[in-house]
Protein backbone atom coordinates (compact mmCIF):
# COMPACT_ATOMS: atom_id res chain seq x y z
CA UNK A 1 0.00 0.00 0.00
CA UNK A 2 2.82 2.35 0.93
CA UNK A 3 4.59 1.52 -2.30
CA UNK A 4 1.46 2.32 -4.30
CA UNK A 5 1.07 5.63 -2.45
CA UNK A 6 4.69 6.57 -3.15
CA UNK A 7 4.20 5.67 -6.81
CA UNK A 8 1.12 7.94 -7.03
CA UNK A 9 2.97 10.79 -5.32
CA UNK A 10 5.85 10.33 -7.75
CA UNK A 11 3.51 10.36 -10.75
CA UNK A 12 1.73 13.46 -9.45
CA UNK A 13 5.08 15.21 -9.00
CA UNK A 14 6.05 14.38 -12.57
CA UNK A 15 2.68 15.62 -13.85
CA UNK A 16 3.00 18.88 -11.91
CA UNK A 17 6.54 19.38 -13.23
CA UNK A 18 5.38 18.81 -16.82
CA UNK A 19 2.41 21.13 -16.31
CA UNK A 20 4.63 23.91 -14.95
CA UNK A 21 7.04 23.51 -17.86
CA UNK A 22 4.14 23.63 -20.32
CA UNK A 23 2.77 26.78 -18.68
CA UNK A 24 6.17 28.46 -18.86
CA UNK A 25 6.54 27.48 -22.51
CA UNK A 26 3.01 28.68 -23.28
CA UNK A 27 3.71 32.00 -21.59
CA UNK A 28 6.91 32.41 -23.60
CA UNK A 29 5.13 31.58 -26.85
CA UNK A 30 2.23 33.93 -26.08
CA UNK A 31 4.52 36.81 -25.24
CA UNK A 32 6.42 36.43 -28.46
CA UNK A 33 3.33 35.74 -30.55
CA UNK A 34 1.89 39.04 -29.31
CA UNK A 35 4.55 40.86 -31.32
CA UNK A 36 3.88 41.64 -34.95
CA UNK A 37 4.28 38.67 -37.27
CA UNK A 38 6.53 39.91 -40.03
CA UNK A 39 6.96 38.53 -43.52
CA UNK A 40 9.60 35.83 -44.04
CA UNK A 41 10.48 35.90 -40.33
CA UNK A 42 12.13 39.27 -40.84
CA UNK A 43 13.40 41.16 -37.81
CA UNK A 44 13.21 44.86 -37.04
CA UNK A 45 16.09 45.85 -34.76
CA UNK A 46 15.03 49.48 -34.41
CA UNK A 47 12.59 52.20 -35.47
CA UNK A 48 13.67 55.74 -36.41
CA UNK A 49 11.40 58.67 -37.13
CA UNK A 50 11.98 62.04 -38.78
CA UNK A 51 9.77 65.06 -39.29
CA UNK A 52 7.55 67.31 -37.21
CA UNK A 53 5.47 67.41 -34.04
CA UNK A 54 3.42 64.36 -35.03
CA UNK A 55 6.55 62.26 -34.37
CA UNK A 56 8.49 64.39 -31.88
CA UNK A 57 8.62 62.71 -28.46
CA UNK A 58 10.67 65.43 -26.76
CA UNK A 59 13.54 66.69 -28.92
CA UNK A 60 12.22 70.25 -28.71
CA UNK A 61 12.61 70.08 -24.92
CA UNK A 62 16.34 70.38 -25.49
CA UNK A 63 16.53 73.30 -27.93
CA UNK A 64 15.70 77.02 -27.49
CA UNK A 65 12.27 77.25 -29.14
CA UNK A 66 8.72 78.22 -28.20
CA UNK A 67 7.42 75.17 -30.07
CA UNK A 68 7.46 72.90 -27.05
CA UNK A 69 5.10 71.14 -24.69
CA UNK A 70 7.13 69.85 -21.75
CA UNK A 71 4.56 71.16 -19.29
CA UNK A 72 1.03 70.35 -18.14
CA UNK A 73 -1.62 69.71 -19.33
CA UNK A 74 0.36 67.90 -22.06
CA UNK A 75 0.87 64.29 -21.02
CA UNK A 76 -2.38 64.33 -19.06
CA UNK A 77 -2.97 60.68 -19.94
CA UNK A 78 0.64 59.57 -20.35
CA UNK A 79 1.59 56.58 -18.20
CA UNK A 80 -0.03 57.05 -14.80
CA UNK A 81 -1.18 60.52 -15.78
CA UNK A 82 -0.09 64.16 -15.68
CA UNK A 83 3.35 63.44 -17.05
CA UNK A 84 4.40 65.92 -19.75
CA UNK A 85 7.23 64.49 -21.84
CA UNK A 86 7.45 66.85 -24.79
CA UNK A 87 4.97 64.80 -26.83
CA UNK A 88 2.43 67.04 -28.54
CA UNK A 89 -0.49 65.04 -27.20
CA UNK A 90 -2.29 64.04 -24.05
CA UNK A 91 -0.44 60.72 -24.25
CA UNK A 92 1.43 58.75 -26.90
CA UNK A 93 2.19 59.88 -30.45
CA UNK A 94 2.67 57.84 -33.65
CA UNK A 95 6.42 57.33 -33.05
CA UNK A 96 5.53 55.26 -29.99
CA UNK A 97 2.57 53.53 -31.60
CA UNK A 98 4.52 52.52 -34.70
CA UNK A 99 7.51 51.24 -32.71
CA UNK A 100 5.09 49.04 -30.76
CA UNK A 101 3.31 47.85 -33.91
CA UNK A 102 6.62 46.59 -35.29
CA UNK A 103 7.31 44.81 -32.01
CA UNK A 104 10.38 46.89 -31.11
CA UNK A 105 9.42 48.81 -27.94
CA UNK A 106 6.55 50.73 -26.37
CA UNK A 107 8.12 54.20 -26.27
CA UNK A 108 10.42 55.80 -28.81
CA UNK A 109 12.70 58.26 -27.00
CA UNK A 110 14.00 61.56 -28.42
CA UNK A 111 17.58 61.47 -29.65
CA UNK A 112 18.43 64.70 -27.81
CA UNK A 113 17.55 63.24 -24.41
CA UNK A 114 20.85 63.42 -22.48
CA UNK A 115 19.88 60.41 -20.35
CA UNK A 116 19.69 57.90 -23.21
CA UNK A 117 21.36 54.56 -22.59
CA UNK A 118 23.04 52.39 -25.23
CA UNK A 119 20.05 50.02 -25.39
CA UNK A 120 17.77 53.00 -26.09
CA UNK A 121 19.96 53.93 -29.03
CA UNK A 122 20.24 50.40 -30.41
CA UNK A 123 16.47 49.95 -30.61
CA UNK A 124 15.69 53.34 -32.12
CA UNK A 125 14.99 56.98 -31.41
CA UNK A 126 13.14 59.87 -32.99
CA UNK A 127 14.96 62.74 -34.62
CA UNK A 128 11.71 64.61 -35.32
CA UNK A 129 11.33 68.21 -34.19
CA UNK A 130 7.95 69.87 -33.77
CA UNK A 131 7.53 72.70 -36.27
CA UNK A 132 9.85 71.32 -38.96
CA UNK A 133 8.91 70.92 -42.62
CA UNK A 134 10.22 69.90 -46.01
CA UNK A 135 10.74 73.60 -46.72
CA UNK A 136 13.96 74.55 -44.85
CA UNK A 137 12.47 77.95 -44.03
CA UNK A 138 9.72 76.34 -41.95
CA UNK A 139 12.15 75.20 -39.24
CA UNK A 140 14.09 78.47 -39.33
CA UNK A 141 10.97 80.54 -38.65
CA UNK A 142 10.31 78.76 -35.34
CA UNK A 143 13.89 77.86 -34.34
CA UNK A 144 13.59 74.06 -34.48
CA UNK A 145 15.60 71.24 -36.03
CA UNK A 146 15.21 71.12 -39.80
CA UNK A 147 15.17 67.86 -41.73
CA UNK A 148 18.79 68.58 -42.68
CA UNK A 149 19.62 68.96 -38.98
CA UNK A 150 17.82 65.69 -38.31
CA UNK A 151 19.95 63.91 -40.90
CA UNK A 152 23.04 65.34 -39.20
CA UNK A 153 21.79 63.91 -35.90
CA UNK A 154 21.33 60.54 -37.60
CA UNK A 155 24.92 60.69 -38.83
CA UNK A 156 26.00 61.36 -35.24
CA UNK A 157 23.86 58.42 -34.12
CA UNK A 158 25.59 56.09 -36.58
CA UNK A 159 29.00 57.19 -35.35
CA UNK A 160 27.99 56.61 -31.71
CA UNK A 161 26.78 53.07 -32.20
CA UNK A 162 29.73 52.18 -34.45
CA UNK A 163 32.00 53.07 -31.55
CA UNK A 164 29.83 51.03 -29.17
CA UNK A 165 29.02 47.86 -31.13
CA UNK A 166 31.24 47.89 -34.23
CA UNK A 167 30.69 48.45 -37.94
CA UNK A 168 29.04 45.11 -38.77
CA UNK A 169 26.28 45.33 -36.19
CA UNK A 170 25.77 49.00 -36.98
CA UNK A 171 25.33 48.22 -40.67
CA UNK A 172 22.75 45.54 -39.81
CA UNK A 173 20.79 47.91 -37.55
CA UNK A 174 20.81 50.70 -40.12
CA UNK A 175 19.80 48.54 -43.08
CA UNK A 176 17.09 46.45 -41.39
CA UNK A 177 15.40 49.10 -39.27
CA UNK A 178 12.13 50.87 -40.04
CA UNK A 179 12.24 54.59 -40.92
CA UNK A 180 9.14 56.76 -40.74
CA UNK A 181 8.92 60.31 -42.11
CA UNK A 182 6.07 62.73 -41.43
CA UNK A 183 6.31 66.34 -42.56
CA UNK A 184 4.71 69.00 -44.75
CA UNK A 185 1.75 70.15 -42.63
CA UNK A 186 3.65 73.11 -41.18
CA UNK A 187 4.87 74.12 -44.63
CA UNK A 188 1.31 74.46 -45.90
CA UNK A 189 -0.55 75.65 -42.80
CA UNK A 190 2.10 77.96 -41.36
CA UNK A 191 4.95 78.94 -43.69
CA UNK A 192 2.82 79.38 -46.81
CA UNK A 193 -0.60 80.28 -45.40
CA UNK A 194 0.42 82.47 -42.46
CA UNK A 195 3.63 84.25 -43.58
CA UNK A 196 4.36 86.26 -46.73
CA UNK A 197 7.85 84.90 -47.40
CA UNK A 198 7.04 82.11 -49.85
CA UNK A 199 3.96 83.67 -51.45
CA UNK A 200 6.14 86.32 -53.14
CA UNK A 201 7.89 83.60 -55.12
CA UNK A 202 5.46 80.67 -55.33
CA UNK A 203 1.83 79.94 -56.03
CA UNK A 204 0.38 76.72 -54.56
CA UNK A 205 1.32 74.49 -57.54
CA UNK A 206 4.93 75.71 -57.63
CA UNK A 207 5.26 75.64 -53.82
CA UNK A 208 4.06 72.03 -53.66
CA UNK A 209 6.56 71.25 -56.46
CA UNK A 210 9.26 72.74 -54.26
CA UNK A 211 8.08 70.76 -51.23
CA UNK A 212 8.05 67.50 -53.23
CA UNK A 213 11.55 68.20 -54.55
CA UNK A 214 12.83 68.80 -51.02
CA UNK A 215 11.12 65.61 -49.83
CA UNK A 216 12.83 63.64 -52.59
CA UNK A 217 16.23 65.10 -51.67
CA UNK A 218 15.71 64.14 -48.04
CA UNK A 219 14.71 60.56 -48.89
CA UNK A 220 17.71 60.15 -51.20
CA UNK A 221 20.06 61.39 -48.47
CA UNK A 222 18.43 59.02 -45.97
CA UNK A 223 18.94 56.16 -48.43
CA UNK A 224 22.55 57.26 -48.87
CA UNK A 225 23.10 56.83 -45.13
CA UNK A 226 21.95 53.22 -45.34
CA UNK A 227 18.19 53.32 -44.72
CA UNK A 228 16.30 50.74 -46.78
CA UNK A 229 12.83 50.39 -45.19
CA UNK A 230 11.27 53.84 -45.37
CA UNK A 231 7.64 54.82 -44.84
CA UNK A 232 6.46 58.35 -45.68
CA UNK A 233 3.21 59.79 -44.35
CA UNK A 234 1.21 62.03 -46.63
CA UNK A 235 0.05 65.40 -45.30
CA UNK A 236 -3.25 64.90 -43.45
CA UNK A 237 -6.39 67.00 -43.83
CA UNK A 238 -4.57 70.00 -42.37
CA UNK A 239 -7.29 72.53 -43.21
CA UNK A 240 -9.60 70.85 -40.71
CA UNK A 241 -7.46 71.18 -37.60
CA UNK A 242 -9.18 73.51 -35.08
CA UNK A 243 -6.65 76.35 -35.39
CA UNK A 244 -7.03 76.43 -39.17
CA UNK A 245 -10.80 76.51 -38.80
CA UNK A 246 -10.52 79.41 -36.35
CA UNK A 247 -8.05 81.45 -38.41
CA UNK A 248 -9.36 80.82 -41.93
CA UNK A 249 -12.69 79.05 -41.66
CA UNK A 250 -14.94 82.10 -41.41
CA UNK A 251 -17.93 82.62 -39.16
CA UNK A 252 -18.83 78.92 -39.04
CA UNK A 253 -15.22 77.70 -38.62
CA UNK A 254 -15.38 75.51 -41.71
CA UNK A 255 -12.39 73.49 -42.92
CA UNK A 256 -10.00 75.68 -44.91
CA UNK A 257 -10.33 74.39 -48.47
CA UNK A 258 -7.20 76.10 -49.79
CA UNK A 259 -5.02 74.28 -47.26
CA UNK A 260 -6.73 70.95 -47.92
CA UNK A 261 -6.40 71.38 -51.68
CA UNK A 262 -2.70 72.18 -51.24
CA UNK A 263 -2.30 69.02 -49.15
CA UNK A 264 -4.02 66.87 -51.80
CA UNK A 265 -1.87 68.40 -54.55
CA UNK A 266 1.33 67.89 -52.59
CA UNK A 267 0.39 64.33 -51.69
CA UNK A 268 -0.05 63.39 -55.34
CA UNK A 269 3.42 64.76 -56.08
CA UNK A 270 4.94 63.06 -53.02
CA UNK A 271 3.44 59.73 -54.06
CA UNK A 272 4.87 60.15 -57.55
CA UNK A 273 8.33 60.99 -56.16
CA UNK A 274 8.24 57.89 -53.96
CA UNK A 275 7.30 55.72 -56.97
CA UNK A 276 10.25 57.13 -58.92
CA UNK A 277 12.67 56.57 -56.04
CA UNK A 278 11.41 53.01 -55.58
CA UNK A 279 12.37 52.27 -59.19
CA UNK A 280 15.73 53.99 -58.78
CA UNK A 281 16.60 52.20 -55.52
CA UNK A 282 15.47 48.65 -56.21
CA UNK A 283 17.05 47.30 -53.01
CA UNK A 284 14.92 49.61 -50.86
CA UNK A 285 11.31 49.47 -49.73
CA UNK A 286 9.78 52.93 -49.99
CA UNK A 287 6.20 52.95 -48.71
CA UNK A 288 3.73 55.78 -49.23
CA UNK A 289 1.47 56.02 -46.17
CA UNK A 290 -1.80 57.68 -47.13
CA UNK A 291 -3.19 59.60 -44.15
CA UNK A 292 -5.31 62.37 -45.70
CA UNK A 293 -8.43 60.34 -46.45
CA UNK A 294 -8.29 58.09 -43.36
CA UNK A 295 -8.09 61.18 -41.13
CA UNK A 296 -10.87 62.85 -43.11
CA UNK A 297 -13.02 59.79 -42.48
CA UNK A 298 -12.37 60.06 -38.73
CA UNK A 299 -13.44 63.72 -38.81
CA UNK A 300 -16.50 63.14 -40.97
CA UNK A 301 -17.63 59.95 -39.22
CA UNK A 302 -16.52 60.40 -35.60
CA UNK A 303 -19.06 58.03 -34.06
CA UNK A 304 -17.60 55.16 -36.08
CA UNK A 305 -14.35 55.62 -34.16
CA UNK A 306 -15.84 56.50 -30.77
CA UNK A 307 -15.51 60.30 -30.96
CA UNK A 308 -18.01 63.10 -30.36
CA UNK A 309 -16.05 66.33 -30.92
CA UNK A 310 -14.17 67.03 -34.17
CA UNK A 311 -14.01 70.83 -34.42
CA UNK A 312 -12.38 71.80 -31.12
CA UNK A 313 -9.36 70.62 -29.19
CA UNK A 314 -9.62 69.40 -25.61
CA UNK A 315 -7.24 72.01 -24.21
CA UNK A 316 -8.91 75.29 -23.19
CA UNK A 317 -11.47 76.69 -25.63
CA UNK A 318 -10.12 74.26 -28.24
CA UNK A 319 -10.16 77.02 -30.85
CA UNK A 320 -6.57 78.29 -30.88
CA UNK A 321 -4.56 76.81 -27.98
CA UNK A 322 -1.42 74.85 -28.82
CA UNK A 323 2.17 74.60 -27.54
CA UNK A 324 2.77 77.46 -25.05
CA UNK A 325 -0.86 78.60 -25.34
CA UNK A 326 -1.93 75.24 -23.91
CA UNK A 327 -0.31 75.50 -20.48
CA UNK A 328 -0.95 74.89 -16.76
CA UNK A 329 -3.00 78.11 -16.58
CA UNK A 330 -5.28 77.24 -19.48
CA UNK A 331 -8.85 77.02 -18.22
CA UNK A 332 -11.94 75.08 -19.27
CA UNK A 333 -10.17 72.03 -20.73
CA UNK A 334 -12.45 69.11 -21.52
CA UNK A 335 -13.04 66.42 -18.91
CA UNK A 336 -13.02 63.43 -21.30
CA UNK A 337 -10.17 63.46 -23.80
CA UNK A 338 -11.37 60.27 -25.47
CA UNK A 339 -14.39 62.14 -26.88
CA UNK A 340 -12.11 64.48 -28.83
CA UNK A 341 -10.33 63.88 -32.13
CA UNK A 342 -7.99 66.74 -31.22
CA UNK A 343 -6.03 67.24 -28.02
CA UNK A 344 -5.07 70.85 -28.72
CA UNK A 345 -5.96 73.05 -31.66
CA UNK A 346 -3.20 71.54 -33.82
CA UNK A 347 -2.64 67.95 -32.71
CA UNK A 348 -4.80 64.81 -32.46
CA UNK A 349 -5.46 63.08 -29.17
CA UNK A 350 -3.75 59.80 -28.32
CA UNK A 351 -6.96 57.93 -29.17
CA UNK A 352 -7.11 59.60 -32.59
CA UNK A 353 -3.44 58.82 -33.19
CA UNK A 354 -4.15 55.16 -32.47
CA UNK A 355 -7.12 55.15 -34.83
CA UNK A 356 -5.20 56.90 -37.60
CA UNK A 357 -2.06 54.76 -37.21
CA UNK A 358 -4.14 51.60 -37.50
CA UNK A 359 -5.98 52.84 -40.59
CA UNK A 360 -2.77 53.93 -42.31
CA UNK A 361 -0.56 50.96 -41.41
CA UNK A 362 -3.09 48.12 -41.44
CA UNK A 363 -2.33 46.89 -44.95
CA UNK A 364 1.05 48.54 -45.43
CA UNK A 365 3.35 46.86 -42.91
CA UNK A 366 4.04 43.93 -45.23
CA UNK A 367 5.32 46.40 -47.88
CA UNK A 368 8.37 47.21 -45.76
CA UNK A 369 9.79 43.71 -46.35
XYZ file of C-alpha atoms in Angstrom:
369
model
C 0.000 0.000 0.000
C 2.819 2.352 0.934
C 4.592 1.519 -2.297
C 1.460 2.323 -4.300
C 1.065 5.635 -2.452
C 4.694 6.567 -3.147
C 4.200 5.671 -6.806
C 1.117 7.937 -7.030
C 2.973 10.793 -5.323
C 5.852 10.332 -7.752
C 3.515 10.364 -10.750
C 1.727 13.457 -9.451
C 5.082 15.211 -9.001
C 6.052 14.383 -12.572
C 2.678 15.625 -13.845
C 3.002 18.883 -11.906
C 6.539 19.379 -13.232
C 5.382 18.808 -16.816
C 2.407 21.128 -16.309
C 4.628 23.913 -14.953
C 7.043 23.506 -17.863
C 4.137 23.634 -20.316
C 2.768 26.782 -18.683
C 6.168 28.459 -18.865
C 6.536 27.482 -22.514
C 3.013 28.683 -23.284
C 3.710 32.005 -21.593
C 6.911 32.411 -23.601
C 5.130 31.579 -26.846
C 2.228 33.931 -26.080
C 4.515 36.809 -25.238
C 6.421 36.431 -28.465
C 3.332 35.743 -30.548
C 1.886 39.039 -29.312
C 4.550 40.865 -31.325
C 3.876 41.638 -34.949
C 4.275 38.669 -37.267
C 6.527 39.907 -40.030
C 6.958 38.529 -43.517
C 9.598 35.826 -44.044
C 10.480 35.899 -40.332
C 12.127 39.273 -40.842
C 13.396 41.158 -37.813
C 13.206 44.857 -37.036
C 16.088 45.855 -34.760
C 15.030 49.483 -34.413
C 12.594 52.204 -35.466
C 13.666 55.737 -36.408
C 11.396 58.673 -37.125
C 11.979 62.045 -38.778
C 9.774 65.060 -39.294
C 7.553 67.310 -37.215
C 5.472 67.415 -34.039
C 3.424 64.364 -35.032
C 6.546 62.257 -34.373
C 8.494 64.392 -31.878
C 8.617 62.709 -28.455
C 10.670 65.429 -26.764
C 13.539 66.692 -28.922
C 12.216 70.248 -28.710
C 12.614 70.081 -24.916
C 16.345 70.382 -25.490
C 16.530 73.301 -27.933
C 15.704 77.016 -27.487
C 12.272 77.250 -29.139
C 8.721 78.224 -28.199
C 7.420 75.171 -30.075
C 7.459 72.904 -27.051
C 5.096 71.143 -24.693
C 7.127 69.854 -21.749
C 4.559 71.159 -19.289
C 1.034 70.347 -18.144
C -1.623 69.707 -19.334
C 0.363 67.896 -22.056
C 0.874 64.293 -21.023
C -2.376 64.331 -19.055
C -2.974 60.682 -19.942
C 0.644 59.567 -20.354
C 1.590 56.576 -18.197
C -0.032 57.046 -14.805
C -1.182 60.522 -15.783
C -0.091 64.156 -15.679
C 3.355 63.436 -17.047
C 4.401 65.923 -19.752
C 7.227 64.495 -21.840
C 7.445 66.849 -24.793
C 4.970 64.800 -26.828
C 2.429 67.042 -28.543
C -0.487 65.043 -27.195
C -2.294 64.040 -24.049
C -0.439 60.715 -24.250
C 1.435 58.748 -26.897
C 2.194 59.877 -30.448
C 2.671 57.844 -33.653
C 6.420 57.335 -33.048
C 5.532 55.255 -29.985
C 2.572 53.533 -31.598
C 4.523 52.522 -34.704
C 7.508 51.240 -32.709
C 5.092 49.045 -30.756
C 3.310 47.849 -33.907
C 6.620 46.589 -35.289
C 7.315 44.810 -32.007
C 10.378 46.888 -31.111
C 9.424 48.812 -27.940
C 6.554 50.726 -26.374
C 8.115 54.198 -26.267
C 10.422 55.803 -28.814
C 12.696 58.261 -26.999
C 14.000 61.558 -28.423
C 17.577 61.474 -29.651
C 18.432 64.703 -27.810
C 17.549 63.245 -24.410
C 20.854 63.420 -22.477
C 19.883 60.410 -20.355
C 19.687 57.900 -23.206
C 21.364 54.556 -22.589
C 23.038 52.393 -25.235
C 20.049 50.025 -25.388
C 17.772 52.998 -26.085
C 19.958 53.931 -29.032
C 20.239 50.404 -30.409
C 16.468 49.950 -30.609
C 15.691 53.337 -32.124
C 14.987 56.981 -31.413
C 13.143 59.867 -32.991
C 14.960 62.742 -34.623
C 11.707 64.615 -35.318
C 11.327 68.214 -34.191
C 7.954 69.873 -33.769
C 7.527 72.702 -36.271
C 9.846 71.318 -38.964
C 8.911 70.916 -42.622
C 10.224 69.895 -46.011
C 10.737 73.601 -46.715
C 13.964 74.550 -44.849
C 12.465 77.955 -44.026
C 9.720 76.344 -41.948
C 12.147 75.202 -39.241
C 14.094 78.471 -39.330
C 10.967 80.541 -38.651
C 10.313 78.764 -35.342
C 13.890 77.859 -34.344
C 13.591 74.059 -34.475
C 15.601 71.242 -36.031
C 15.210 71.120 -39.804
C 15.170 67.862 -41.732
C 18.787 68.578 -42.683
C 19.616 68.956 -38.980
C 17.816 65.686 -38.308
C 19.949 63.912 -40.898
C 23.041 65.340 -39.202
C 21.788 63.910 -35.903
C 21.332 60.540 -37.597
C 24.924 60.689 -38.830
C 25.996 61.362 -35.243
C 23.863 58.424 -34.119
C 25.595 56.086 -36.584
C 29.001 57.190 -35.346
C 27.993 56.614 -31.707
C 26.783 53.069 -32.200
C 29.728 52.181 -34.448
C 31.996 53.065 -31.552
C 29.835 51.029 -29.167
C 29.024 47.855 -31.129
C 31.237 47.894 -34.231
C 30.687 48.448 -37.939
C 29.044 45.109 -38.773
C 26.275 45.325 -36.193
C 25.770 49.003 -36.977
C 25.331 48.217 -40.675
C 22.755 45.540 -39.812
C 20.793 47.905 -37.552
C 20.811 50.705 -40.121
C 19.797 48.535 -43.075
C 17.088 46.449 -41.389
C 15.402 49.105 -39.267
C 12.131 50.873 -40.042
C 12.241 54.585 -40.917
C 9.140 56.760 -40.743
C 8.918 60.306 -42.113
C 6.068 62.732 -41.431
C 6.312 66.338 -42.555
C 4.709 68.997 -44.747
C 1.745 70.153 -42.633
C 3.645 73.109 -41.181
C 4.869 74.121 -44.631
C 1.306 74.461 -45.901
C -0.547 75.648 -42.800
C 2.102 77.958 -41.358
C 4.948 78.941 -43.690
C 2.821 79.378 -46.807
C -0.600 80.284 -45.400
C 0.416 82.468 -42.458
C 3.625 84.247 -43.583
C 4.363 86.261 -46.730
C 7.849 84.897 -47.402
C 7.035 82.110 -49.852
C 3.964 83.674 -51.452
C 6.142 86.322 -53.140
C 7.892 83.597 -55.123
C 5.461 80.667 -55.331
C 1.834 79.940 -56.027
C 0.383 76.724 -54.564
C 1.319 74.486 -57.543
C 4.926 75.707 -57.627
C 5.260 75.639 -53.821
C 4.055 72.033 -53.663
C 6.556 71.252 -56.458
C 9.265 72.744 -54.258
C 8.080 70.759 -51.233
C 8.052 67.503 -53.230
C 11.546 68.198 -54.552
C 12.834 68.798 -51.020
C 11.123 65.613 -49.830
C 12.829 63.640 -52.594
C 16.230 65.103 -51.666
C 15.706 64.143 -48.035
C 14.708 60.561 -48.895
C 17.707 60.152 -51.199
C 20.061 61.391 -48.474
C 18.434 59.025 -45.970
C 18.942 56.161 -48.429
C 22.550 57.256 -48.867
C 23.102 56.833 -45.134
C 21.954 53.219 -45.336
C 18.188 53.319 -44.718
C 16.298 50.736 -46.777
C 12.835 50.392 -45.190
C 11.267 53.840 -45.370
C 7.641 54.815 -44.844
C 6.462 58.345 -45.684
C 3.213 59.790 -44.354
C 1.212 62.031 -46.629
C 0.053 65.400 -45.304
C -3.254 64.900 -43.449
C -6.389 67.001 -43.834
C -4.573 69.997 -42.368
C -7.291 72.532 -43.211
C -9.605 70.847 -40.714
C -7.465 71.185 -37.602
C -9.177 73.507 -35.077
C -6.650 76.353 -35.387
C -7.031 76.429 -39.167
C -10.804 76.506 -38.803
C -10.515 79.414 -36.349
C -8.050 81.447 -38.407
C -9.356 80.824 -41.926
C -12.694 79.049 -41.662
C -14.940 82.097 -41.405
C -17.934 82.621 -39.155
C -18.835 78.923 -39.041
C -15.222 77.697 -38.621
C -15.383 75.506 -41.706
C -12.395 73.494 -42.918
C -10.003 75.679 -44.913
C -10.333 74.389 -48.469
C -7.203 76.098 -49.785
C -5.016 74.277 -47.257
C -6.729 70.954 -47.923
C -6.397 71.382 -51.676
C -2.700 72.185 -51.245
C -2.299 69.015 -49.153
C -4.019 66.874 -51.804
C -1.872 68.395 -54.552
C 1.335 67.886 -52.591
C 0.390 64.327 -51.689
C -0.046 63.385 -55.341
C 3.425 64.759 -56.080
C 4.938 63.062 -53.024
C 3.437 59.726 -54.059
C 4.868 60.154 -57.552
C 8.326 60.985 -56.156
C 8.243 57.890 -53.963
C 7.302 55.718 -56.967
C 10.247 57.127 -58.919
C 12.666 56.570 -56.042
C 11.409 53.014 -55.576
C 12.370 52.268 -59.187
C 15.728 53.992 -58.783
C 16.597 52.204 -55.525
C 15.474 48.646 -56.213
C 17.052 47.296 -53.014
C 14.923 49.608 -50.861
C 11.311 49.466 -49.727
C 9.784 52.931 -49.988
C 6.201 52.949 -48.713
C 3.729 55.778 -49.229
C 1.473 56.015 -46.167
C -1.803 57.677 -47.132
C -3.187 59.597 -44.146
C -5.315 62.365 -45.698
C -8.430 60.335 -46.450
C -8.292 58.093 -43.356
C -8.087 61.177 -41.128
C -10.866 62.854 -43.110
C -13.018 59.789 -42.478
C -12.373 60.060 -38.730
C -13.437 63.717 -38.806
C -16.502 63.142 -40.972
C -17.634 59.948 -39.222
C -16.520 60.402 -35.600
C -19.060 58.030 -34.062
C -17.601 55.162 -36.084
C -14.346 55.621 -34.163
C -15.839 56.501 -30.772
C -15.505 60.303 -30.958
C -18.006 63.105 -30.357
C -16.046 66.335 -30.916
C -14.172 67.028 -34.168
C -14.010 70.835 -34.421
C -12.378 71.801 -31.121
C -9.357 70.622 -29.192
C -9.624 69.398 -25.611
C -7.239 72.014 -24.208
C -8.906 75.295 -23.193
C -11.469 76.685 -25.629
C -10.117 74.261 -28.239
C -10.157 77.020 -30.853
C -6.573 78.289 -30.877
C -4.559 76.808 -27.977
C -1.422 74.847 -28.819
C 2.172 74.598 -27.539
C 2.772 77.460 -25.053
C -0.865 78.603 -25.338
C -1.935 75.243 -23.905
C -0.310 75.499 -20.481
C -0.953 74.895 -16.758
C -2.997 78.112 -16.579
C -5.277 77.244 -19.477
C -8.855 77.024 -18.223
C -11.935 75.080 -19.267
C -10.165 72.030 -20.733
C -12.449 69.105 -21.519
C -13.042 66.415 -18.906
C -13.018 63.429 -21.300
C -10.167 63.459 -23.798
C -11.366 60.274 -25.472
C -14.394 62.135 -26.883
C -12.111 64.484 -28.831
C -10.335 63.879 -32.127
C -7.986 66.741 -31.224
C -6.026 67.239 -28.025
C -5.065 70.851 -28.717
C -5.959 73.054 -31.661
C -3.197 71.538 -33.823
C -2.637 67.946 -32.708
C -4.797 64.815 -32.461
C -5.461 63.084 -29.175
C -3.753 59.804 -28.324
C -6.957 57.928 -29.166
C -7.112 59.605 -32.588
C -3.437 58.819 -33.190
C -4.145 55.157 -32.468
C -7.121 55.148 -34.834
C -5.198 56.902 -37.600
C -2.065 54.762 -37.211
C -4.139 51.597 -37.495
C -5.982 52.840 -40.590
C -2.771 53.931 -42.306
C -0.560 50.958 -41.409
C -3.093 48.116 -41.437
C -2.331 46.887 -44.947
C 1.051 48.539 -45.425
C 3.346 46.856 -42.905
C 4.045 43.935 -45.233
C 5.319 46.399 -47.881
C 8.369 47.212 -45.760
C 9.794 43.707 -46.352
